[in-house]
Amino acid sequence: MNAQTGEKAMLNVALNDEAERYLVEILAQEKTTSNELLQRLLHQHWQNLQPRKTFLERRGGHPQHLLNGPDDLSDRDVRKQIIAEHIEQRHERRQAP
């Protein structure tokens, strides 16, 4: 498609005998048209050219609920105390009628 006019571009490709055999075999196995196959291959190639997202970006960023705690969460005793309090509160809520 022409980005300026919005027109679709016609594409004529001359394939050698080997490439044409590959195309016929792929089309038969994939049960698709050459147009659909070309679109899919172009999209896959385009995606491969895009910068890869980091693991953190793919998972939606930093977990904010874990970042908004006390400043001394790096101290093991503090973390143990906070976890113990959380478990105790949860247990008390389940015990209440």
Coordinates of N, CA, C and O in Angstrom, one line a residue:
M1 N 0.9 -1.2 0.0 CA 0.0 0.0 0.0 C 0.9 1.2 0.0 O 1.8 1.3 0.8
N2 N 0.6 2.2 -0.8 CA 1.3 3.4 -0.9 C 0.9 4.2 0.3 O -0.2 4.6 0.5
A3 N 1.9 4.6 1.1 CA 1.6 5.3 2.4 C 1.0 6.7 2.1 O 0.2 7.2 2.9
Q4 N 1.3 7.3 1.0 CA 0.8 8.7 0.7 C -0.6 8.6 0.1 O -1.4 9.5 0.4
T5 N -0.8 7.7 -0.8 CA -2.1 7.7 -1.5 C -3.1 6.7 -1.0 O -4.3 6.7 -1.3
G6 N -2.6 5.7 -0.2 CA -3.5 4.7 0.3 C -3.8 3.6 -0.7 O -4.7 2.8 -0.5
E7 N -3.1 3.6 -1.8 CA -3.3 2.6 -2.9 C -2.5 1.3 -2.6 O -1.4 1.4 -2.0
K8 N -3.1 0.2 -3.0 CA -2.4 -1.1 -2.8 C -1.4 -1.2 -4.0 O -1.7 -0.8 -5.1
A9 N -0.2 -1.8 -3.7 CA 0.8 -2.0 -4.7 C 0.7 -3.4 -5.3 O 0.4 -4.3 -4.6
M10 N 0.8 -3.4 -6.6 CA 0.9 -4.7 -7.3 C 2.3 -5.2 -7.3 O 3.2 -4.4 -7.5
L11 N 2.5 -6.5 -7.0 CA 3.8 -7.0 -6.9 C 3.9 -8.2 -7.9 O 3.1 -9.2 -7.8
N12 N 4.8 -8.1 -8.8 CA 5.1 -9.2 -9.7 C 6.5 -9.7 -9.4 O 7.5 -8.9 -9.4
V13 N 6.7 -11.0 -9.1 CA 7.9 -11.6 -8.8 C 8.3 -12.7 -9.7 O 7.4 -13.6 -9.9
A14 N 9.5 -12.7 -10.2 CA 9.9 -13.8 -11.1 C 10.7 -14.8 -10.2 O 11.7 -14.4 -9.7
L15 N 10.2 -16.0 -10.1 CA 10.9 -17.0 -9.3 C 11.6 -18.0 -10.2 O 11.2 -18.3 -11.3
N16 N 12.8 -18.5 -9.8 CA 13.5 -19.5 -10.5 C 12.7 -20.8 -10.3 O 11.8 -20.9 -9.4
D17 N 13.1 -21.9 -11.0 CA 12.4 -23.2 -10.9 C 12.4 -23.7 -9.4 O 11.4 -24.2 -8.9
E18 N 13.5 -23.6 -8.8 CA 13.6 -24.1 -7.4 C 12.7 -23.4 -6.4 O 12.0 -24.0 -5.7
A19 N 12.7 -22.1 -6.5 CA 11.9 -21.3 -5.6 C 10.4 -21.5 -5.9 O 9.6 -21.6 -5.0
E20 N 10.1 -21.7 -7.2 CA 8.7 -22.0 -7.6 C 8.2 -23.3 -7.0 O 7.1 -23.5 -6.5
R21 N 9.1 -24.3 -7.0 CA 8.8 -25.6 -6.4 C 8.5 -25.5 -4.9 O 7.6 -26.1 -4.4
Y22 N 9.4 -24.7 -4.3 CA 9.2 -24.5 -2.8 C 7.9 -23.8 -2.6 O 7.1 -24.2 -1.7
L23 N 7.5 -22.8 -3.4 CA 6.3 -22.1 -3.2 C 5.1 -23.0 -3.4 O 4.2 -23.0 -2.5
V24 N 5.1 -23.8 -4.4 CA 4.0 -24.8 -4.7 C 3.8 -25.7 -3.5 O 2.7 -26.0 -3.0
E25 N 5.0 -26.3 -3.0 CA 4.9 -27.2 -1.9 C 4.4 -26.6 -0.6 O 3.6 -27.1 0.1
I26 N 4.9 -25.4 -0.3 CA 4.4 -24.6 0.9 C 2.9 -24.3 0.8 O 2.2 -24.5 1.8
L27 N 2.5 -23.9 -0.3 CA 1.1 -23.5 -0.5 C 0.2 -24.7 -0.3 O -0.9 -24.7 0.3
A28 N 0.7 -25.9 -0.8 CA -0.1 -27.1 -0.7 C -0.2 -27.6 0.7 O -1.3 -28.0 1.2
Q29 N 0.9 -27.5 1.5 CA 0.9 -28.0 2.9 C 0.2 -27.0 3.8 O -0.5 -27.4 4.7
E30 N 0.3 -25.7 3.5 CA -0.3 -24.7 4.4 C -1.8 -24.5 4.0 O -2.5 -23.8 4.7
K31 N -2.2 -25.0 2.8 CA -3.6 -24.8 2.3 C -3.9 -23.3 2.4 O -4.9 -22.9 3.0
T32 N -3.1 -22.5 1.7 CA -3.3 -21.0 1.7 C -3.0 -20.5 0.3 O -2.6 -21.3 -0.6
T33 N -3.2 -19.2 0.1 CA -2.9 -18.6 -1.2 C -1.5 -18.0 -1.1 O -1.0 -17.7 0.0
S34 N -1.0 -17.7 -2.3 CA 0.3 -17.1 -2.3 C 0.2 -15.7 -1.7 O 1.2 -15.2 -1.0
N35 N -0.9 -15.0 -1.8 CA -1.1 -13.7 -1.2 C -1.0 -13.7 0.3 O -0.3 -13.0 1.0
E36 N -1.8 -14.7 0.8 CA -1.8 -14.9 2.3 C -0.5 -15.3 2.8 O 0.0 -14.8 3.9
L37 N 0.2 -16.2 2.1 CA 1.5 -16.6 2.5 C 2.5 -15.5 2.5 O 3.3 -15.3 3.5
L38 N 2.5 -14.7 1.5 CA 3.4 -13.5 1.4 C 3.1 -12.5 2.5 O 4.1 -12.0 3.2
Q39 N 1.9 -12.3 2.8 CA 1.5 -11.3 3.9 C 2.0 -11.8 5.2 O 2.6 -11.1 6.0
R40 N 1.8 -13.1 5.5 CA 2.3 -13.7 6.7 C 3.8 -13.7 6.8 O 4.4 -13.3 7.9
L41 N 4.5 -14.0 5.8 CA 6.0 -14.0 5.8 C 6.5 -12.6 6.0 O 7.5 -12.3 6.8
L42 N 5.9 -11.6 5.3 CA 6.3 -10.2 5.5 C 6.1 -9.7 7.0 O 6.9 -9.0 7.5
H43 N 4.9 -10.1 7.5 CA 4.6 -9.7 8.9 C 5.6 -10.3 9.9 O 6.1 -9.7 10.8
Q44 N 5.9 -11.6 9.7 CA 6.9 -12.3 10.5 C 8.3 -11.6 10.4 O 8.9 -11.4 11.5
H45 N 8.7 -11.3 9.2 CA 10.0 -10.7 9.0 C 10.0 -9.3 9.7 O 11.0 -8.9 10.3
W46 N 8.9 -8.5 9.5 CA 8.8 -7.2 10.1 C 8.9 -7.3 11.6 O 9.6 -6.5 12.2
Q47 N 8.2 -8.3 12.2 CA 8.3 -8.5 13.7 C 9.7 -8.8 14.1 O 10.1 -8.3 15.2
N48 N 10.4 -9.6 13.3 CA 11.8 -9.9 13.7 C 12.7 -8.7 13.7 O 13.7 -8.7 14.4
L49 N 12.4 -7.7 12.9 CA 13.2 -6.5 12.8 C 12.9 -5.5 13.9 O 13.7 -4.6 14.2
Q50 N 11.8 -5.7 14.6 CA 11.4 -4.8 15.7 C 12.3 -5.1 16.9 O 12.6 -6.2 17.2
P51 N 12.6 -4.0 17.7 CA 13.4 -4.3 18.9 C 12.6 -5.2 19.9 O 11.4 -5.0 20.0
R52 N 13.3 -6.1 20.4 CA 12.6 -7.0 21.4 C 12.3 -6.4 22.7 O 13.1 -5.6 23.2
K53 N 11.2 -6.7 23.2 CA 10.8 -6.2 24.5 C 11.6 -7.0 25.6 O 11.9 -8.1 25.4
T54 N 11.9 -6.3 26.7 CA 12.6 -7.0 27.8 C 11.5 -7.9 28.5 O 10.3 -7.7 28.3
F55 N 12.0 -8.8 29.3 CA 11.1 -9.6 30.0 C 10.2 -8.8 30.9 O 9.0 -9.1 31.0
L56 N 10.7 -7.8 31.5 CA 9.9 -6.9 32.4 C 8.8 -6.2 31.5 O 7.7 -6.1 32.0
E57 N 9.1 -5.7 30.3 CA 8.1 -5.1 29.5 C 7.1 -6.1 29.1 O 5.9 -5.7 29.0
R58 N 7.5 -7.3 28.7 CA 6.5 -8.3 28.3 C 5.5 -8.7 29.5 O 4.4 -9.1 29.3
R59 N 6.0 -8.5 30.7 CA 5.2 -8.9 31.9 C 4.4 -7.7 32.4 O 3.7 -7.8 33.4
G60 N 4.5 -6.5 31.8 CA 3.7 -5.4 32.2 C 4.4 -4.4 33.1 O 3.7 -3.5 33.7
G61 N 5.7 -4.5 33.3 CA 6.4 -3.5 34.1 C 6.6 -4.0 35.5 O 6.4 -5.1 35.9
H62 N 7.2 -3.1 36.3 CA 7.4 -3.4 37.7 C 6.1 -3.6 38.5 O 5.2 -2.8 38.3
P63 N 6.1 -4.6 39.3 CA 4.9 -4.8 40.2 C 4.8 -3.7 41.2 O 5.6 -3.7 42.2
Q64 N 4.0 -2.7 41.0 CA 3.9 -1.5 41.9 C 3.6 -1.9 43.3 O 4.1 -1.2 44.3
H65 N 2.7 -2.9 43.5 CA 2.3 -3.2 44.9 C 3.5 -3.7 45.7 O 3.6 -3.6 46.9
L66 N 4.6 -4.2 45.0 CA 5.8 -4.7 45.7 C 6.8 -3.5 45.9 O 7.6 -3.6 46.8
L67 N 6.6 -2.5 45.1 CA 7.6 -1.4 45.2 C 7.1 -0.3 46.2 O 7.9 0.5 46.6
N68 N 5.9 -0.4 46.7 CA 5.3 0.6 47.6 C 5.3 0.2 49.0 O 4.4 0.5 49.8
G69 N 6.3 -0.6 49.4 CA 6.4 -1.0 50.8 C 7.3 -0.2 51.6 O 7.8 0.8 51.2
P70 N 7.6 -0.7 52.8 CA 8.6 0.1 53.7 C 10.0 0.1 53.0 O 10.3 -0.8 52.2
D71 N 10.7 1.1 53.3 CA 12.0 1.3 52.7 C 13.0 0.2 53.1 O 14.0 0.0 52.4
D72 N 12.8 -0.5 54.2 CA 13.8 -1.5 54.6 C 13.4 -2.9 54.3 O 13.8 -3.8 55.0
L73 N 12.7 -3.1 53.2 CA 12.3 -4.5 52.8 C 13.5 -5.3 52.4 O 13.3 -6.5 52.3
S74 N 14.6 -4.7 52.2 CA 15.8 -5.6 51.9 C 16.3 -6.3 53.1 O 17.1 -7.2 53.0
D75 N 15.9 -5.9 54.3 CA 16.3 -6.6 55.5 C 15.4 -7.8 55.7 O 14.2 -7.7 55.8
R76 N 16.0 -9.0 55.9 CA 15.3 -10.2 56.0 C 14.3 -10.2 57.1 O 13.2 -10.7 57.0
D77 N 14.8 -9.8 58.3 CA 13.9 -9.8 59.5 C 12.6 -8.9 59.3 O 11.6 -9.3 59.7
V78 N 12.8 -7.8 58.6 CA 11.6 -6.9 58.3 C 10.7 -7.7 57.4 O 9.4 -7.7 57.6
R79 N 11.2 -8.3 56.4 CA 10.3 -9.1 55.4 C 9.6 -10.2 56.2 O 8.4 -10.4 56.0
K80 N 10.3 -10.9 57.0 CA 9.7 -12.0 57.8 C 8.5 -11.5 58.7 O 7.5 -12.1 58.8
Q81 N 8.8 -10.3 59.3 CA 7.8 -9.7 60.2 C 6.5 -9.3 59.4 O 5.4 -9.6 59.8
I82 N 6.7 -8.7 58.2 CA 5.6 -8.2 57.4 C 4.8 -9.4 56.9 O 3.6 -9.4 56.9
I83 N 5.5 -10.5 56.5 CA 4.8 -11.7 56.0 C 4.0 -12.3 57.1 O 2.8 -12.7 57.0
A84 N 4.6 -12.4 58.3 CA 3.9 -13.0 59.5 C 2.7 -12.2 59.8 O 1.6 -12.8 60.1
E85 N 2.8 -10.9 59.8 CA 1.6 -10.0 60.1 C 0.5 -10.2 59.1 O -0.7 -10.3 59.4
H86 N 0.9 -10.3 57.8 CA -0.1 -10.5 56.8 C -0.8 -11.9 57.0 O -2.0 -11.9 56.9
I87 N -0.1 -12.9 57.3 CA -0.7 -14.2 57.5 C -1.6 -14.2 58.7 O -2.7 -14.8 58.7
E88 N -1.2 -13.5 59.7 CA -2.0 -13.5 60.9 C -3.3 -12.7 60.7 O -4.3 -13.2 61.1
Q89 N -3.2 -11.6 60.0 CA -4.4 -10.8 59.6 C -5.3 -11.7 58.8 O -6.6 -11.6 59.0
R90 N -4.8 -12.4 57.8 CA -5.6 -13.2 56.9 C -6.3 -14.3 57.7 O -7.5 -14.6 57.5
H91 N -5.6 -14.9 58.7 CA -6.1 -15.9 59.5 C -7.2 -15.4 60.4 O -8.3 -16.0 60.6
E92 N -7.0 -14.2 61.0 CA -8.0 -13.6 61.8 C -9.3 -13.3 61.0 O -10.4 -13.5 61.5
R93 N -9.2 -12.8 59.8 CA -10.3 -12.5 58.9 C -11.1 -13.8 58.6 O -12.4 -13.8 58.6
R94 N -10.5 -14.9 58.5 CA -11.2 -16.1 58.2 C -11.8 -16.7 59.4 O -12.8 -17.4 59.3
Q95 N -11.3 -16.4 60.6 CA -11.9 -16.9 61.8 C -13.1 -16.1 62.3 O -14.0 -16.6 63.0
A96 N -13.1 -14.8 61.9 CA -14.3 -13.9 62.3 C -15.5 -14.4 61.6 O -15.5 -14.7 60.4
P97 N -16.7 -14.3 62.3 CA -18.0 -14.7 61.7 C -18.5 -13.7 60.7 O -18.4 -12.7 60.5

